[in-house]
Short mmCIF file of N, CA and C in Angstrom, two decimals:
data_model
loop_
_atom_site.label_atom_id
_atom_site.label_comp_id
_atom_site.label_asym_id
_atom_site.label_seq_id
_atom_site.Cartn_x
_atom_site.Cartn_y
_atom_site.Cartn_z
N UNK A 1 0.39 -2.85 17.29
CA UNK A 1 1.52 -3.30 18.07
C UNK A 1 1.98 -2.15 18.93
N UNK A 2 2.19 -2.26 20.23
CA UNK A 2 2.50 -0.99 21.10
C UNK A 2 4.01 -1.68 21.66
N UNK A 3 4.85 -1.00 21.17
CA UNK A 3 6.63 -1.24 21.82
C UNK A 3 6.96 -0.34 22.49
N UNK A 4 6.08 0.73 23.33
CA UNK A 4 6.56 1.68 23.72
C UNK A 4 7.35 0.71 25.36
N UNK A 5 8.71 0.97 26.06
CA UNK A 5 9.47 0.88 26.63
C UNK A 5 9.69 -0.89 26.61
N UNK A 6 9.93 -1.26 25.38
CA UNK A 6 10.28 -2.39 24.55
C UNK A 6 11.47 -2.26 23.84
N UNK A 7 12.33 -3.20 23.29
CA UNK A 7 13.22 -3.24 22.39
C UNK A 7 13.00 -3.66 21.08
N UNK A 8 13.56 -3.50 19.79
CA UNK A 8 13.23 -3.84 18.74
C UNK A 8 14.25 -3.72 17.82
N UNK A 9 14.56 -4.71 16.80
CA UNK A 9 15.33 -5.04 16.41
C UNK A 9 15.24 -5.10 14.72
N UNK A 10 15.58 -4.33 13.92
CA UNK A 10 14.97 -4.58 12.54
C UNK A 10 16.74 -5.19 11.88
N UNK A 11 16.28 -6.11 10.96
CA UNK A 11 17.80 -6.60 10.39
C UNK A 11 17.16 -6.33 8.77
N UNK A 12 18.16 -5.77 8.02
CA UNK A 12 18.54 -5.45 7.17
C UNK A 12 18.71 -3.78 7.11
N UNK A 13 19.68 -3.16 7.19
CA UNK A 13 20.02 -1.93 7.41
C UNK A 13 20.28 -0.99 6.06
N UNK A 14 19.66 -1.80 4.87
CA UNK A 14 19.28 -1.00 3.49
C UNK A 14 18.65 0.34 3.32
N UNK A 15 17.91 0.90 2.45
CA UNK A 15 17.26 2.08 2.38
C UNK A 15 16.02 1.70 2.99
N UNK A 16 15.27 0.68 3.22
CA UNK A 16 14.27 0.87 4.04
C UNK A 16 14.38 0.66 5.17
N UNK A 17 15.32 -0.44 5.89
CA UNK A 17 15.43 -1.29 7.20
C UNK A 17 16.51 -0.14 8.36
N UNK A 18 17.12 1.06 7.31
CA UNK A 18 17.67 1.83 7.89
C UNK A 18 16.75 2.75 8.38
N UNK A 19 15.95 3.48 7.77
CA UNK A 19 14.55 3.87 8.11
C UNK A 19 13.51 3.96 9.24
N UNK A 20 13.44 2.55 8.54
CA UNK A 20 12.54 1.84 9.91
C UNK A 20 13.22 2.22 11.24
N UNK A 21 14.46 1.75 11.66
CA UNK A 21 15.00 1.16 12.50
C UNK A 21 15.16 2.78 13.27
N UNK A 22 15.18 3.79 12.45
CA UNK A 22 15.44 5.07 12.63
C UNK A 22 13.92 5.65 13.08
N UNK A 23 13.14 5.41 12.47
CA UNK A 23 11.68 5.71 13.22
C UNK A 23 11.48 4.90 14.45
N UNK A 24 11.92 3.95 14.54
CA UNK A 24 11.66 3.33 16.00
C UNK A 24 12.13 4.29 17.07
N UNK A 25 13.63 4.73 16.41
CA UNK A 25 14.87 5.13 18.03
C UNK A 25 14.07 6.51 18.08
N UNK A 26 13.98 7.29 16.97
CA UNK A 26 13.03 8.38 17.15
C UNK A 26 11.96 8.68 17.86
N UNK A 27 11.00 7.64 17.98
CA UNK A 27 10.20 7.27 18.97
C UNK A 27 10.18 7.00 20.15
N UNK A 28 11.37 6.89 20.56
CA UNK A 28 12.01 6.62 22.10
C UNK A 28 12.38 5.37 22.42
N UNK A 29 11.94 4.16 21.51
CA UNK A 29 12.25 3.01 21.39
C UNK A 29 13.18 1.94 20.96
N UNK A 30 14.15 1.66 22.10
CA UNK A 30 15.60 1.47 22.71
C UNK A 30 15.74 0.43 20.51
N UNK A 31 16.49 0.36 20.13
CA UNK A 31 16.67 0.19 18.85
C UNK A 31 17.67 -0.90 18.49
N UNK A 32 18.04 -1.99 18.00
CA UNK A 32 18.94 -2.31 17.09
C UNK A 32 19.05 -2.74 15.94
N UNK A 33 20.11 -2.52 15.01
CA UNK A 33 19.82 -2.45 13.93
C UNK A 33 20.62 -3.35 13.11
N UNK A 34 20.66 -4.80 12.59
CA UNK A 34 21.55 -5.57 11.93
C UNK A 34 21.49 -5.56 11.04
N UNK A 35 22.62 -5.94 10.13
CA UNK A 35 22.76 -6.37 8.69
C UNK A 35 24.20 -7.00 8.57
N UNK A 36 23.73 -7.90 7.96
CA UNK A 36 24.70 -9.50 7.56
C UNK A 36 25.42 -8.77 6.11
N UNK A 37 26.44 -9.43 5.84
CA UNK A 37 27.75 -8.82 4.80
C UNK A 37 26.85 -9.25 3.37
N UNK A 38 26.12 -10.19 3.72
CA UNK A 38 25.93 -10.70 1.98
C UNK A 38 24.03 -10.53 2.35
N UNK A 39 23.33 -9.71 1.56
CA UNK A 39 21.70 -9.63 1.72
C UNK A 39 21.36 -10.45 1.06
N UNK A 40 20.29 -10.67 0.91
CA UNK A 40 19.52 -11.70 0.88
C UNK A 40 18.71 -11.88 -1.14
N UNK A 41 19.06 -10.62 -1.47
CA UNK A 41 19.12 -10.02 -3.04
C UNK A 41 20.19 -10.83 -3.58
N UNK A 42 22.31 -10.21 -3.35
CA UNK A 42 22.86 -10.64 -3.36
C UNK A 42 22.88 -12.45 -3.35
N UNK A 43 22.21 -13.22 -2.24
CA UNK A 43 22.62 -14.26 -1.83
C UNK A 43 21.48 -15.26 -3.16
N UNK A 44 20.27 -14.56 -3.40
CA UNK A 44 19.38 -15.25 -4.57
C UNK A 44 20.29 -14.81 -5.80
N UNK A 45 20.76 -13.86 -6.41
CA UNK A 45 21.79 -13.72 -7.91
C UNK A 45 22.65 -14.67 -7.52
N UNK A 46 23.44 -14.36 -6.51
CA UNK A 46 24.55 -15.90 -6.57
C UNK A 46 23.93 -17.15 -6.23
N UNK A 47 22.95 -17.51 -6.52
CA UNK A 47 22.60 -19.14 -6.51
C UNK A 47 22.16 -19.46 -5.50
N UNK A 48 22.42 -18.86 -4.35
CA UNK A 48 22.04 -19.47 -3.08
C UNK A 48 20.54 -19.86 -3.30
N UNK A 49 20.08 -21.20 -2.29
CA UNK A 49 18.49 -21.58 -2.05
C UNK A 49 18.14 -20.51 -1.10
N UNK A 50 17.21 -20.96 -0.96
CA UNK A 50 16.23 -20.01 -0.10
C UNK A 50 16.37 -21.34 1.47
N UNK A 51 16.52 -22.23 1.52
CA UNK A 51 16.95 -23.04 2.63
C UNK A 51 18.45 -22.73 3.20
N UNK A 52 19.36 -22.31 1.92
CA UNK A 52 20.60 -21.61 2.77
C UNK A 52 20.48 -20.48 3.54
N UNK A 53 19.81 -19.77 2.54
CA UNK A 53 19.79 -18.20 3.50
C UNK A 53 18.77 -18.24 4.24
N UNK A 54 17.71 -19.08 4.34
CA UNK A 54 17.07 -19.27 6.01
C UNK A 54 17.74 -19.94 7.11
N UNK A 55 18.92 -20.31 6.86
CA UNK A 55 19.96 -20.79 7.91
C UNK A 55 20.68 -19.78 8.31
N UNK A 56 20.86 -19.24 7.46
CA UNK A 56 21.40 -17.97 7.70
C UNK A 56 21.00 -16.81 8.58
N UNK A 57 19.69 -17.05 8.32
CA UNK A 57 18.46 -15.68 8.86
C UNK A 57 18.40 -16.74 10.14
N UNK A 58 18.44 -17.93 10.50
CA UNK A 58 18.31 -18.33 11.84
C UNK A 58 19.26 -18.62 12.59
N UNK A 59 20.15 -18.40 12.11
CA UNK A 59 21.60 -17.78 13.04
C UNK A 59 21.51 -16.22 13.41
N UNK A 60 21.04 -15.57 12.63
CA UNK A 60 20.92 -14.17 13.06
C UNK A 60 20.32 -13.78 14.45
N UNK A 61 18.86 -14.52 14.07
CA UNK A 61 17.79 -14.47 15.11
C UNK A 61 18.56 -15.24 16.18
N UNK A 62 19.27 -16.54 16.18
CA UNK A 62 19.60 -17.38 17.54
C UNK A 62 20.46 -15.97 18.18
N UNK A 63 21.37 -15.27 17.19
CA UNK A 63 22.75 -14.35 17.73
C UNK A 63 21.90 -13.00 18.58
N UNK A 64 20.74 -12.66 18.09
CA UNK A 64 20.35 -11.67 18.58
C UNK A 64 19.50 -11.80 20.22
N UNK A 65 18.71 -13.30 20.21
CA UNK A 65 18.43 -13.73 20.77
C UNK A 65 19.05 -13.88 22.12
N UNK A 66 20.80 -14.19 21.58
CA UNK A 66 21.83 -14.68 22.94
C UNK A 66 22.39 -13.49 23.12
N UNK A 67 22.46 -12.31 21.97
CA UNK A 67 23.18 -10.83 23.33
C UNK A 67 22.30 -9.88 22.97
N UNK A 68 20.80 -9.86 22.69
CA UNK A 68 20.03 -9.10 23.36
C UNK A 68 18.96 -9.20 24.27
N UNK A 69 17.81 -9.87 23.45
CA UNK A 69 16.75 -10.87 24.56
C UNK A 69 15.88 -11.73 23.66
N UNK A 70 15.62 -12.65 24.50
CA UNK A 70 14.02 -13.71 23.90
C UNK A 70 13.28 -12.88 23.61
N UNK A 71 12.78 -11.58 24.13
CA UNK A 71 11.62 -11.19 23.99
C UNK A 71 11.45 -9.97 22.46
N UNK A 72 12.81 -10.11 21.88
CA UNK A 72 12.46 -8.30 21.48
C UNK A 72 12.38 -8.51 19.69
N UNK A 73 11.68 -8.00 19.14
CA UNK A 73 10.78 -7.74 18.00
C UNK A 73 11.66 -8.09 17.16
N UNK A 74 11.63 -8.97 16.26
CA UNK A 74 12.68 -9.04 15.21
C UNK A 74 11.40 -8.73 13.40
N UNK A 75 11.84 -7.98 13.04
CA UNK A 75 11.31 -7.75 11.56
C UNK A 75 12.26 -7.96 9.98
N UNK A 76 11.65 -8.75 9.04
CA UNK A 76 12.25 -9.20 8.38
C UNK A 76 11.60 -8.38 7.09
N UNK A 77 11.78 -7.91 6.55
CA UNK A 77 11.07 -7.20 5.27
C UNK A 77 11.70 -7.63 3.87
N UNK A 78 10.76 -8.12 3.23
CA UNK A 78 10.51 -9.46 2.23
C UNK A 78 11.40 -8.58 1.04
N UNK A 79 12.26 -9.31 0.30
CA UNK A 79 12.80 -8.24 -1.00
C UNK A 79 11.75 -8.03 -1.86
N UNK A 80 11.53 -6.82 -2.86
CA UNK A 80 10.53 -6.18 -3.66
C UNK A 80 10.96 -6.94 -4.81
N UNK A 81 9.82 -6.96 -5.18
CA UNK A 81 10.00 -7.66 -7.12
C UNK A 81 10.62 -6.47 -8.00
N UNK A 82 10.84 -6.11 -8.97
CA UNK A 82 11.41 -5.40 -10.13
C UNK A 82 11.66 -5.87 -10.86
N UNK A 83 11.83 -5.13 -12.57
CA UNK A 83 11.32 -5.26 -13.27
C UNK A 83 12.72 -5.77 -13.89
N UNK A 84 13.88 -5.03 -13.59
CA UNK A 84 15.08 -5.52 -13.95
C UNK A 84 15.09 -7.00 -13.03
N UNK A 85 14.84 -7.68 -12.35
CA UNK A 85 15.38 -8.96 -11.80
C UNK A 85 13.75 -9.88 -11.81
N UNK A 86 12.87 -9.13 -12.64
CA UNK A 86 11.89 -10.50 -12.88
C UNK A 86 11.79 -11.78 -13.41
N UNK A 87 13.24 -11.80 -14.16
CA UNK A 87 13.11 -13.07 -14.22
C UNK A 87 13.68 -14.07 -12.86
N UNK A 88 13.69 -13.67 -12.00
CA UNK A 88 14.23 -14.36 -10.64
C UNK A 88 12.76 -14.90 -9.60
N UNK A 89 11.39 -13.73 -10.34
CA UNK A 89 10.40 -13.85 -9.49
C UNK A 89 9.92 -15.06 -9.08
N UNK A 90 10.07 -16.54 -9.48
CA UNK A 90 9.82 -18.23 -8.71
C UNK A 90 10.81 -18.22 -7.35
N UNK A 91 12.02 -17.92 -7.49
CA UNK A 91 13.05 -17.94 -6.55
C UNK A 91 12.87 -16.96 -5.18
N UNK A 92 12.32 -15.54 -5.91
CA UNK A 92 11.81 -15.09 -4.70
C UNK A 92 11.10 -15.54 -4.07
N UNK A 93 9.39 -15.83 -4.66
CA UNK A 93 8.42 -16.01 -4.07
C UNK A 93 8.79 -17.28 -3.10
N UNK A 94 9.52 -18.07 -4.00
CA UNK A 94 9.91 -19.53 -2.65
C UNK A 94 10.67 -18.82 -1.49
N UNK A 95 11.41 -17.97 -1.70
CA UNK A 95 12.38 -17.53 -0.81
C UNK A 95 11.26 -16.95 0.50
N UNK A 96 10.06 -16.22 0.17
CA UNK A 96 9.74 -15.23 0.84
C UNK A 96 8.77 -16.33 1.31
N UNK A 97 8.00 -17.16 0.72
CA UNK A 97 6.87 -18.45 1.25
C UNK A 97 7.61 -18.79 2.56
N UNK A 98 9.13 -19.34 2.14
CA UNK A 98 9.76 -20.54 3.17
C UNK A 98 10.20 -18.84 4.37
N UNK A 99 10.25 -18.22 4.23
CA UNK A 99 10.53 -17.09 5.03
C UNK A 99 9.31 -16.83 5.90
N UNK A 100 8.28 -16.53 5.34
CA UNK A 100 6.88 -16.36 6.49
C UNK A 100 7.08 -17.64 6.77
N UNK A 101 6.60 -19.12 6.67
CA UNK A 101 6.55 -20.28 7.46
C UNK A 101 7.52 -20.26 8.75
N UNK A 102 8.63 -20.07 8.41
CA UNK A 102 9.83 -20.12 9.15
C UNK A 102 9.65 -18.86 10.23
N UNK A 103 9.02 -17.84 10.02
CA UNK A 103 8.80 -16.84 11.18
C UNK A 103 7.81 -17.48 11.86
N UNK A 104 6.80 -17.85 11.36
CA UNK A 104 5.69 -17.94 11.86
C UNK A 104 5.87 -19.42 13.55
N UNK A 105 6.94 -19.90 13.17
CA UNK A 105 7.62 -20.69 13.93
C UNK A 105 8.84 -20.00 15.19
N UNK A 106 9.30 -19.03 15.34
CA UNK A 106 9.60 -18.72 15.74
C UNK A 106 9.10 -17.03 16.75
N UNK A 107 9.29 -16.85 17.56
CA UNK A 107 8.54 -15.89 18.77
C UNK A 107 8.86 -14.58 18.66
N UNK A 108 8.09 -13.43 18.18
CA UNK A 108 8.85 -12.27 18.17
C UNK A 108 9.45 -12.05 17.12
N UNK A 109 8.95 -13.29 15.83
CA UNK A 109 9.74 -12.50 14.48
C UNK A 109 8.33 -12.48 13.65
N UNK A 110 8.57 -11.47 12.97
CA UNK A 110 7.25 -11.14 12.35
C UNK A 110 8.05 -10.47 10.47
N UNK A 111 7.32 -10.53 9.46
CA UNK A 111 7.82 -10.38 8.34
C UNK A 111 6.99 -9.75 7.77
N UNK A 112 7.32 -8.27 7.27
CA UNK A 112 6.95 -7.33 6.45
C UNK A 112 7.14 -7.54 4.98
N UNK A 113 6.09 -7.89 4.50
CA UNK A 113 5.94 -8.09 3.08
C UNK A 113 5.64 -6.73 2.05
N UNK A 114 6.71 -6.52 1.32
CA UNK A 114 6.66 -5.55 0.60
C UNK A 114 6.33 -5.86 -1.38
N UNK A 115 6.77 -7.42 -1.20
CA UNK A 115 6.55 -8.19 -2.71
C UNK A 115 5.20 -7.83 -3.13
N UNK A 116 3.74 -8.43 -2.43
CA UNK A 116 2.99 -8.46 -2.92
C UNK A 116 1.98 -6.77 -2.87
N UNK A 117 2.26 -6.05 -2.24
CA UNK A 117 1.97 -4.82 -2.55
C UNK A 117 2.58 -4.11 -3.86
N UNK A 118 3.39 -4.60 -4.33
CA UNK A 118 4.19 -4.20 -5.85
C UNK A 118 3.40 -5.07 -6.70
N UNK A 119 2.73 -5.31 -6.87
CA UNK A 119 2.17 -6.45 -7.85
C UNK A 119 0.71 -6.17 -8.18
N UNK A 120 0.50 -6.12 -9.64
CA UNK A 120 -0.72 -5.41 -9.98
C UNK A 120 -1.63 -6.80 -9.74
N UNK A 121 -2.98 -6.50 -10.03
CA UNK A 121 -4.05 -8.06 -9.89
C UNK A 121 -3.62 -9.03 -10.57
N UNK A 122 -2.87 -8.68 -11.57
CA UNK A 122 -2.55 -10.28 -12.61
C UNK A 122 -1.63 -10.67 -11.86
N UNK A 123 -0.91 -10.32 -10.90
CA UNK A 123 0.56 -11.05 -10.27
C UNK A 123 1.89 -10.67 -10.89
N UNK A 124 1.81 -9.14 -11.86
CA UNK A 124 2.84 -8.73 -12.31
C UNK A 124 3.72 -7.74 -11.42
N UNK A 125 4.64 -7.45 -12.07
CA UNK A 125 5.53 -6.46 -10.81
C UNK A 125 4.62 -4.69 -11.72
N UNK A 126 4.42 -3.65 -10.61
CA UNK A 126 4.13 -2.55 -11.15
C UNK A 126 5.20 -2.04 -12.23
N UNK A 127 4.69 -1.43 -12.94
CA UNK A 127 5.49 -1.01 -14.35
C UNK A 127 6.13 0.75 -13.89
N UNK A 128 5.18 1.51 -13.02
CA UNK A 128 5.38 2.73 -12.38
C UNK A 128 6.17 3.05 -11.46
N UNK A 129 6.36 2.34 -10.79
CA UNK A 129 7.17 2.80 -9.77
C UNK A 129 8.98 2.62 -9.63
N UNK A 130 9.31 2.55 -10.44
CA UNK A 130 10.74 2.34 -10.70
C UNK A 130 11.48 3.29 -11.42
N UNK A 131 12.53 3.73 -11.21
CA UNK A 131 13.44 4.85 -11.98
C UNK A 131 14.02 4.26 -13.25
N UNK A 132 14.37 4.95 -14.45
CA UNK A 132 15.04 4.07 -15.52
C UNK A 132 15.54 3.00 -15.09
N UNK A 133 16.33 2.86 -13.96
CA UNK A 133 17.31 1.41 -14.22
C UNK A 133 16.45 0.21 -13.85
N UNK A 134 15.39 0.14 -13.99
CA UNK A 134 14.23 -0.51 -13.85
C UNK A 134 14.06 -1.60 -12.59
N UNK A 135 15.10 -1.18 -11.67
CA UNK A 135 15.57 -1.48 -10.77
C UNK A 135 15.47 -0.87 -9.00
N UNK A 136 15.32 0.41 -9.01
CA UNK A 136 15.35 1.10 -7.78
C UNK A 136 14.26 1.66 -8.07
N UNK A 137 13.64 2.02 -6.83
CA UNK A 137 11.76 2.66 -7.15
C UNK A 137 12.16 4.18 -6.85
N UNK A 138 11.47 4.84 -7.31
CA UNK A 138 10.72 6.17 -7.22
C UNK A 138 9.84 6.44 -6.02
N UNK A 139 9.25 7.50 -6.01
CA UNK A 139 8.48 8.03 -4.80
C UNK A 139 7.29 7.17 -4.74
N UNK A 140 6.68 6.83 -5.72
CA UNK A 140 5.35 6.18 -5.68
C UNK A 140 5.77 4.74 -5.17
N UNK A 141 7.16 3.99 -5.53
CA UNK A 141 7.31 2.83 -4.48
C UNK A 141 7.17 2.75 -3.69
N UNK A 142 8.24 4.31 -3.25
CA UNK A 142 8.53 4.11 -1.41
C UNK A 142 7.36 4.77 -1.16
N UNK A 143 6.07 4.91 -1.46
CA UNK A 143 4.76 5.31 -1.07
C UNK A 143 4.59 4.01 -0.65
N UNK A 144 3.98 3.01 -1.48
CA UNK A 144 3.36 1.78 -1.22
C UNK A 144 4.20 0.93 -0.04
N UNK A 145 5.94 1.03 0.06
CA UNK A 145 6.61 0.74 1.24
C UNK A 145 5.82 1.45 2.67
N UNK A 146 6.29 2.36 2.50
CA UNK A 146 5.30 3.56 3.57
C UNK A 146 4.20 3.10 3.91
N UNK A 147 3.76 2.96 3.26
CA UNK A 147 2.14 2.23 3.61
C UNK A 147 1.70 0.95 4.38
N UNK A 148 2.97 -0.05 3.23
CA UNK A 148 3.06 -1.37 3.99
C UNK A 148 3.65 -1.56 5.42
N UNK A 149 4.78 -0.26 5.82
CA UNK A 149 5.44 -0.40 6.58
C UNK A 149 4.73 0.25 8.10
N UNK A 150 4.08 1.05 7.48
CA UNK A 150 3.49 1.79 8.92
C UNK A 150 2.55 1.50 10.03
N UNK A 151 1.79 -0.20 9.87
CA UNK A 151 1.21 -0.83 10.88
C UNK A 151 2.19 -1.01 11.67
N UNK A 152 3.28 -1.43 11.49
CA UNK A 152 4.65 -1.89 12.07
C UNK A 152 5.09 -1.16 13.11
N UNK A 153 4.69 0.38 12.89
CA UNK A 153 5.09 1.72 13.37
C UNK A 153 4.63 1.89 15.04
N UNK A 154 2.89 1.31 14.87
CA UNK A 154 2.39 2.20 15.80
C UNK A 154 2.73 1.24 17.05
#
């Protein structure tokens, strides 16, 4: 992907989407950076479907759409499995399924999947890469993020 004197737009402004959005402007590449009050983590613990918060995520895209442009890069980066919230992993995976379909329909949004790079061959979440609270990753996560994230980059 070449964005050089392009705009680009990453929404979720967390520890990775802040990142990202920060390697773009670094790059010379004009930047914006959203995030909605309630994420998309948050919005699956409180009950929400995965059809609410894709209404949600397509209000974002219409809002960015009407005060920045049709044309400019929107990236969605999929929530990571862990080991503390595996029992939620059906809810994600629907969440993140109906999430690629739903990009794949729309122009200029593209979705960085970070779920299935955490996941050993049986379809489990990695046991390594997480700090005690079995919850936030370690260096070897944000390795495999890094990794996933950096086609995105060039």
């Amino acid at each position: 992907v070449t964005l050089m004197n392009e705009k680009v737009s990453v929404v979720g402004l967390g520890k990775l989407g802040l990142g990202l959005a920060l390697c773009y402007a670094a790059s010379g590449i004009e930047t914006l950076g959203v995030d909605v009050n309630v994420d998309v983590v948050d919005a699956i613990n409180s009950g929400k479907t995965p059809e609410q918060i894709l209404a949600t995520t397509d209000s974002l895209v219409t809002l960015i759409r009407q005060k920045v442009s049709n044309k400019v890069p929107v990236f969605f980066i999929t929530p990571k499995p862990s080991i503390a919230r595996w029992s939620l992993k059906s809810t994600y995976e629907d969440y993140i399924q109906k999430l690629q379909a739903w990009a794949k329909t729309r122009p200029h949004v593209k979705v960085i999947d970070v779920w299935h790079p955490m996941l050993d061959e049986k379809g489990v979440v990695l046991q390594d890469v997480f700090v005690e609270d079995r919850l936030h990753m370690n260096k070897k996560g944000y390795d495999i993020w890094a990794k996933t994230i950096a086609p995105y980059l060039d």
